C-alpha positions as a Markdown table, in Angstrom:
| # | Residue | x | y | z |
|---|---|---|---|---|
| 1 | Unk | 108.9 | 66.7 | 47.1 |
| 2 | Unk | 109.7 | 68.2 | 50.5 |
| 3 | Unk | 108.4 | 65.8 | 53.2 |
| 4 | Unk | 107.4 | 68.8 | 55.3 |
| 5 | Unk | 104.7 | 69.5 | 52.7 |
| 6 | Unk | 103.2 | 66.0 | 52.9 |
| 7 | Unk | 100.4 | 65.0 | 55.2 |
| 8 | Unk | 101.8 | 62.6 | 57.9 |
| 9 | Unk | 98.5 | 60.6 | 57.8 |
| 10 | Unk | 97.8 | 60.1 | 54.1 |
| 11 | Unk | 101.0 | 61.2 | 52.4 |
| 12 | Unk | 99.4 | 63.6 | 50.0 |
| 13 | Unk | 100.6 | 67.1 | 49.4 |
| 14 | Unk | 99.4 | 69.8 | 51.7 |
| 15 | Unk | 98.3 | 73.0 | 50.0 |
| 16 | Unk | 99.8 | 76.4 | 51.1 |
| 17 | Unk | 96.4 | 77.4 | 52.4 |
| 18 | Unk | 96.1 | 74.4 | 54.6 |
| 19 | Unk | 99.7 | 74.9 | 55.8 |
| 20 | Unk | 98.9 | 78.5 | 56.7 |
| 21 | Unk | 95.7 | 77.4 | 58.5 |
| 22 | Unk | 97.7 | 74.8 | 60.4 |
| 23 | Unk | 100.2 | 77.4 | 61.5 |
| 24 | Unk | 97.5 | 79.8 | 62.5 |
| 25 | Unk | 95.7 | 77.1 | 64.6 |
| 26 | Unk | 99.0 | 76.3 | 66.2 |
| 27 | Unk | 99.7 | 79.9 | 67.0 |
| 28 | Unk | 96.2 | 80.3 | 68.5 |
| 29 | Unk | 96.7 | 77.2 | 70.6 |
| 30 | Unk | 100.1 | 78.4 | 71.9 |
| 31 | Unk | 98.7 | 81.9 | 72.4 |
| 32 | Unk | 95.9 | 80.7 | 74.6 |
| 33 | Unk | 98.2 | 78.4 | 76.5 |
| 34 | Unk | 100.6 | 81.2 | 77.4 |
| 35 | Unk | 98.0 | 84.1 | 77.7 |
| 36 | Unk | 99.0 | 85.7 | 74.5 |
| 37 | Unk | 95.8 | 86.9 | 72.9 |
| 38 | Unk | 94.0 | 90.2 | 72.1 |
| 39 | Unk | 91.7 | 91.6 | 74.7 |
| 40 | Unk | 88.7 | 93.4 | 73.1 |
| 41 | Unk | 89.1 | 97.1 | 73.3 |
| 42 | Unk | 85.8 | 97.5 | 75.1 |
| 43 | Unk | 86.9 | 95.3 | 78.0 |
| 44 | Unk | 88.2 | 97.5 | 80.9 |
| 45 | Unk | 90.3 | 96.1 | 83.7 |
| 46 | Unk | 90.2 | 97.5 | 87.2 |
| 47 | Unk | 93.4 | 96.7 | 89.2 |
| 48 | Unk | 93.1 | 97.2 | 92.9 |
| 49 | Unk | 96.4 | 97.6 | 94.7 |
| 50 | Unk | 96.4 | 97.5 | 98.5 |
| 51 | Unk | 99.6 | 99.1 | 99.8 |
| 52 | Unk | 101.2 | 99.3 | 103.3 |
| 53 | Unk | 104.8 | 100.4 | 103.7 |
| 54 | Unk | 106.0 | 99.4 | 100.3 |
| 55 | Unk | 108.3 | 102.4 | 99.4 |
| 56 | Unk | 110.9 | 100.1 | 97.8 |
| 57 | Unk | 108.5 | 98.4 | 95.3 |
| 58 | Unk | 105.4 | 100.7 | 94.7 |
| 59 | Unk | 106.9 | 102.6 | 91.8 |
| 60 | Unk | 108.0 | 99.4 | 90.0 |
| 61 | Unk | 104.7 | 97.6 | 90.6 |
| 62 | Unk | 102.7 | 100.5 | 89.2 |
| 63 | Unk | 105.1 | 100.8 | 86.2 |
| 64 | Unk | 104.5 | 97.1 | 85.4 |
| 65 | Unk | 100.8 | 97.3 | 85.8 |
| 66 | Unk | 100.7 | 100.3 | 83.4 |
| 67 | Unk | 102.6 | 98.2 | 80.8 |
| 68 | Unk | 99.9 | 95.5 | 80.6 |
| 69 | Unk | 98.3 | 96.0 | 77.1 |
| 70 | Unk | 94.7 | 96.4 | 78.1 |
| 71 | Unk | 92.3 | 99.3 | 78.8 |
| 72 | Unk | 92.6 | 99.8 | 82.5 |
| 73 | Unk | 92.3 | 101.8 | 85.7 |
| 74 | Unk | 94.6 | 101.3 | 88.7 |
| 75 | Unk | 93.1 | 101.9 | 92.1 |
| 76 | Unk | 95.8 | 102.2 | 94.8 |
| 77 | Unk | 94.7 | 102.1 | 98.4 |
| 78 | Unk | 97.4 | 103.4 | 100.8 |
| 79 | Unk | 96.5 | 101.6 | 104.0 |
| 80 | Unk | 98.0 | 104.1 | 106.5 |
| 81 | Unk | 101.7 | 103.7 | 105.4 |
| 82 | Unk | 104.2 | 105.1 | 107.8 |
| 83 | Unk | 107.3 | 105.0 | 105.5 |
| 84 | Unk | 107.8 | 107.0 | 102.3 |
| 85 | Unk | 105.0 | 105.2 | 100.3 |
| 86 | Unk | 102.7 | 108.2 | 100.5 |
| 87 | Unk | 105.5 | 110.4 | 99.1 |
| 88 | Unk | 106.2 | 108.0 | 96.3 |
| 89 | Unk | 102.5 | 107.8 | 95.4 |
| 90 | Unk | 102.3 | 111.6 | 95.1 |
| 91 | Unk | 104.3 | 111.3 | 92.0 |
| 92 | Unk | 101.6 | 109.2 | 90.4 |
| 93 | Unk | 98.7 | 111.6 | 91.1 |
| 94 | Unk | 99.0 | 113.1 | 87.7 |
| 95 | Unk | 98.7 | 109.8 | 85.9 |
| 96 | Unk | 95.2 | 109.6 | 84.3 |
| 97 | Unk | 94.8 | 105.9 | 84.9 |
| 98 | Unk | 96.0 | 105.8 | 88.5 |
| 99 | Unk | 93.6 | 106.7 | 91.3 |
| 100 | Unk | 95.0 | 107.0 | 94.8 |
| 101 | Unk | 92.9 | 106.5 | 97.9 |
| 102 | Unk | 94.2 | 106.7 | 101.5 |
| 103 | Unk | 93.3 | 105.3 | 104.9 |
| 104 | Unk | 94.4 | 107.6 | 107.8 |
| 105 | Unk | 95.7 | 104.6 | 109.7 |
| 106 | Unk | 96.5 | 101.0 | 109.0 |
| 107 | Unk | 93.4 | 98.8 | 108.9 |
| 108 | Unk | 94.6 | 95.7 | 107.0 |
| 109 | Unk | 94.5 | 94.2 | 103.5 |
| 110 | Unk | 90.8 | 93.3 | 103.7 |
| 111 | Unk | 89.8 | 96.8 | 104.6 |
| 112 | Unk | 91.9 | 98.2 | 101.8 |
| 113 | Unk | 90.3 | 95.9 | 99.3 |
| 114 | Unk | 86.8 | 96.9 | 100.4 |
| 115 | Unk | 87.7 | 100.5 | 99.8 |
| 116 | Unk | 89.2 | 99.7 | 96.4 |
| 117 | Unk | 86.2 | 97.6 | 95.4 |
| 118 | Unk | 83.8 | 100.4 | 96.2 |
| 119 | Unk | 85.5 | 102.5 | 93.4 |
| 120 | Unk | 86.0 | 100.0 | 90.5 |
| 121 | Unk | 84.4 | 100.8 | 87.2 |
| 122 | Unk | 86.0 | 98.1 | 85.0 |
| 123 | Unk | 84.4 | 95.0 | 83.6 |
| 124 | Unk | 87.0 | 92.8 | 85.3 |
| 125 | Unk | 88.6 | 93.4 | 88.7 |
| 126 | Unk | 92.1 | 92.1 | 89.6 |
| 127 | Unk | 93.8 | 92.1 | 92.9 |
| 128 | Unk | 97.5 | 93.0 | 92.7 |
| 129 | Unk | 99.8 | 93.2 | 95.8 |
| 130 | Unk | 102.4 | 95.9 | 95.8 |
| 131 | Unk | 105.4 | 93.8 | 96.9 |
| 132 | Unk | 106.5 | 92.3 | 93.5 |
| 133 | Unk | 105.8 | 88.7 | 94.6 |
| 134 | Unk | 103.2 | 88.5 | 91.8 |
| 135 | Unk | 104.0 | 89.7 | 88.3 |
| 136 | Unk | 101.4 | 92.0 | 86.6 |
| 137 | Unk | 102.6 | 90.7 | 83.2 |
| 138 | Unk | 100.5 | 87.6 | 84.0 |
| 139 | Unk | 97.2 | 89.6 | 84.3 |
| 140 | Unk | 96.3 | 88.6 | 80.7 |
| 141 | Unk | 96.6 | 85.0 | 81.6 |
| 142 | Unk | 94.6 | 85.5 | 84.8 |
| 143 | Unk | 91.7 | 87.2 | 83.1 |
| 144 | Unk | 91.6 | 85.1 | 80.0 |
| 145 | Unk | 88.8 | 82.7 | 81.1 |
| 146 | Unk | 86.6 | 85.7 | 82.1 |
| 147 | Unk | 87.3 | 87.4 | 78.8 |
| 148 | Unk | 86.3 | 84.2 | 76.9 |
| 149 | Unk | 83.1 | 84.1 | 78.9 |
| 150 | Unk | 83.7 | 80.7 | 80.7 |
| 151 | Unk | 84.5 | 82.0 | 84.2 |
| 152 | Unk | 83.2 | 84.5 | 86.7 |
| 153 | Unk | 86.2 | 84.2 | 89.0 |
| 154 | Unk | 89.8 | 83.1 | 88.4 |
| 155 | Unk | 92.5 | 82.3 | 90.9 |
| 156 | Unk | 96.2 | 82.4 | 90.0 |
| 157 | Unk | 97.7 | 79.3 | 91.6 |
| 158 | Unk | 101.3 | 79.2 | 92.7 |
| 159 | Unk | 101.2 | 75.4 | 92.9 |
| 160 | Unk | 100.2 | 74.5 | 89.3 |
| 161 | Unk | 102.6 | 77.0 | 87.7 |
| 162 | Unk | 105.1 | 76.3 | 85.0 |
| 163 | Unk | 106.9 | 79.6 | 85.6 |
| 164 | Unk | 109.5 | 80.5 | 88.2 |
| 165 | Unk | 108.6 | 79.8 | 91.9 |
| 166 | Unk | 110.9 | 81.0 | 94.6 |
| 167 | Unk | 111.8 | 78.3 | 97.1 |
| 168 | Unk | 111.2 | 79.6 | 100.6 |
| 169 | Unk | 109.6 | 78.7 | 103.9 |
| 170 | Unk | 108.6 | 75.0 | 104.3 |
| 171 | Unk | 106.1 | 75.6 | 107.1 |
| 172 | Unk | 104.4 | 78.4 | 105.1 |
| 173 | Unk | 103.9 | 75.8 | 102.4 |
| 174 | Unk | 102.5 | 73.3 | 104.9 |
| 175 | Unk | 100.2 | 75.9 | 106.4 |
| 176 | Unk | 99.0 | 77.0 | 102.9 |
| 177 | Unk | 98.2 | 73.5 | 101.8 |
| 178 | Unk | 96.4 | 72.7 | 105.1 |
| 179 | Unk | 94.3 | 75.9 | 104.9 |
| 180 | Unk | 93.5 | 75.3 | 101.2 |
| 181 | Unk | 92.4 | 71.7 | 102.0 |
| 182 | Unk | 90.2 | 72.8 | 104.9 |
| 183 | Unk | 88.7 | 75.5 | 102.8 |
| 184 | Unk | 87.9 | 73.0 | 100.0 |
| 185 | Unk | 86.3 | 70.7 | 102.5 |
| 186 | Unk | 83.8 | 73.3 | 103.5 |
| 187 | Unk | 83.3 | 75.0 | 100.1 |
| 188 | Unk | 83.3 | 71.8 | 98.1 |
| 189 | Unk | 85.8 | 73.3 | 95.7 |
| 190 | Unk | 89.1 | 71.7 | 94.5 |
| 191 | Unk | 91.3 | 74.8 | 94.5 |
| 192 | Unk | 95.1 | 74.4 | 94.9 |
| 193 | Unk | 95.9 | 77.8 | 96.3 |
| 194 | Unk | 93.2 | 79.6 | 98.3 |
| 195 | Unk | 95.6 | 82.1 | 99.8 |
| 196 | Unk | 96.9 | 83.5 | 96.4 |
| 197 | Unk | 96.9 | 87.2 | 96.0 |
| 198 | Unk | 96.2 | 87.0 | 92.2 |
| 199 | Unk | 92.4 | 86.8 | 92.0 |
| 200 | Unk | 90.2 | 88.1 | 89.2 |
| 201 | Unk | 86.4 | 88.7 | 89.2 |
| 202 | Unk | 83.7 | 89.9 | 86.9 |
| 203 | Unk | 82.7 | 93.3 | 88.3 |
| 204 | Unk | 79.2 | 92.0 | 89.0 |
| 205 | Unk | 80.7 | 89.4 | 91.3 |
| 206 | Unk | 82.5 | 92.1 | 93.3 |
| 207 | Unk | 79.3 | 94.3 | 93.5 |
| 208 | Unk | 77.3 | 91.3 | 94.8 |
| 209 | Unk | 79.7 | 90.3 | 97.6 |
| 210 | Unk | 81.2 | 93.7 | 98.6 |
| 211 | Unk | 78.4 | 94.7 | 100.9 |
| 212 | Unk | 78.9 | 91.5 | 102.9 |
| 213 | Unk | 82.7 | 91.6 | 103.3 |
| 214 | Unk | 83.9 | 91.8 | 106.9 |
| 215 | Unk | 87.5 | 90.7 | 107.2 |
| 216 | Unk | 90.1 | 93.5 | 107.7 |
| 217 | Unk | 93.3 | 91.5 | 107.4 |
| 218 | Unk | 94.4 | 88.4 | 105.4 |
| 219 | Unk | 91.2 | 86.5 | 106.3 |
| 220 | Unk | 89.7 | 88.3 | 103.3 |
| 221 | Unk | 91.2 | 85.6 | 101.1 |
| 222 | Unk | 89.1 | 82.9 | 102.9 |
| 223 | Unk | 86.0 | 85.1 | 103.0 |
| 224 | Unk | 86.1 | 85.9 | 99.3 |
| 225 | Unk | 86.4 | 82.2 | 98.5 |
| 226 | Unk | 83.6 | 81.1 | 100.8 |
| 227 | Unk | 81.3 | 83.8 | 99.3 |
| 228 | Unk | 81.9 | 83.1 | 95.7 |
| 229 | Unk | 81.5 | 79.4 | 96.3 |
| 230 | Unk | 78.2 | 79.9 | 98.2 |
| 231 | Unk | 76.8 | 81.9 | 95.3 |
| 232 | Unk | 77.7 | 79.2 | 92.7 |
| 233 | Unk | 80.0 | 81.4 | 90.6 |
| 234 | Unk | 82.1 | 79.7 | 87.9 |
| 235 | Unk | 85.6 | 79.5 | 89.4 |
| 236 | Unk | 88.7 | 78.7 | 87.4 |
| 237 | Unk | 92.4 | 78.4 | 88.3 |
| 238 | Unk | 95.5 | 79.2 | 86.2 |
| 239 | Unk | 99.1 | 78.7 | 86.9 |
| 240 | Unk | 101.2 | 81.8 | 87.8 |
| 241 | Unk | 104.8 | 82.6 | 88.7 |
| 242 | Unk | 105.7 | 83.5 | 92.3 |
| 243 | Unk | 108.6 | 85.7 | 93.4 |
| 244 | Unk | 108.3 | 85.3 | 97.1 |
| 245 | Unk | 110.1 | 87.5 | 99.6 |
| 246 | Unk | 111.5 | 87.0 | 103.1 |
| 247 | Unk | 110.4 | 88.7 | 106.3 |
| 248 | Unk | 113.7 | 90.7 | 106.1 |
| 249 | Unk | 112.4 | 92.0 | 102.7 |
| 250 | Unk | 109.0 | 93.0 | 104.2 |
| 251 | Unk | 106.8 | 89.9 | 104.2 |
| 252 | Unk | 103.9 | 90.6 | 106.5 |
| 253 | Unk | 101.7 | 87.5 | 106.8 |
| 254 | Unk | 102.3 | 85.4 | 110.0 |
| 255 | Unk | 101.1 | 82.7 | 112.4 |
| 256 | Unk | 98.1 | 84.7 | 113.7 |
| 257 | Unk | 96.9 | 85.1 | 110.1 |
| 258 | Unk | 97.0 | 81.4 | 109.6 |
| 259 | Unk | 95.0 | 80.8 | 112.8 |
| 260 | Unk | 92.5 | 83.5 | 111.7 |
| 261 | Unk | 92.2 | 81.8 | 108.3 |
| 262 | Unk | 91.2 | 78.6 | 109.9 |
| 263 | Unk | 88.6 | 80.4 | 112.0 |
| 264 | Unk | 87.3 | 82.2 | 108.9 |
| 265 | Unk | 86.8 | 78.8 | 107.2 |
| 266 | Unk | 84.3 | 77.8 | 109.9 |
| 267 | Unk | 82.8 | 81.3 | 110.3 |
| 268 | Unk | 81.9 | 81.8 | 106.6 |
| 269 | Unk | 80.7 | 78.2 | 106.2 |
| 270 | Unk | 78.2 | 78.7 | 108.9 |
| 271 | Unk | 77.1 | 82.2 | 108.0 |
| 272 | Unk | 77.5 | 84.5 | 105.0 |
């Protein structure tokens, strides 16, 4: 008898049904592990994409978001771009799942997110930067704990990932780890990546905190974290890939944003 059909514990023959059940359980476990699962058709995803001067990547990022196999709407907020981003976005105006909003002048990522949050209609809201550093193909992994009903908020961490992670600036890494540690000290969380772009929320969470949001630039990452922590929402992390870019390629966050982040940690600890 083929040893593959014998139970490794008792040595008895395994029936075909048990064998099929075992394979099904293995597939389910692997699928959950890698974010391969079926999202119920009634679950709608709202993807908010803040954009500023991303003419080289905006078409590709929107194409990738559209390919994610889930019912969705894409809300793009052009934050006063001065390059050809607005021209590129005109080509997407006829797409029935893409909605384009515009700021007359640049106000910052936080302001763009507030504008996008005000227009979401989905059950789950995901933040997606337009610079290709974060892969929309991982949206299903990101929202999985919310779909399964165990989480209200999910952060995609670049530091617990098994996927590709571009090796770049050492001092950026040090600053990120320092800011994350300080944030955790005041929120009593144990996040590994507070500054990640990839964040997912139940829409009810966004509706609850949106009227209180104040930060216009990258301080919004700290503010969001402080406010979901203060309200006791269930927060999860999952590993994601990270395709970082250089300043020559258009990276925008800098030293003043790191200083502002530290100030925001104290500000939103003291007052909502």
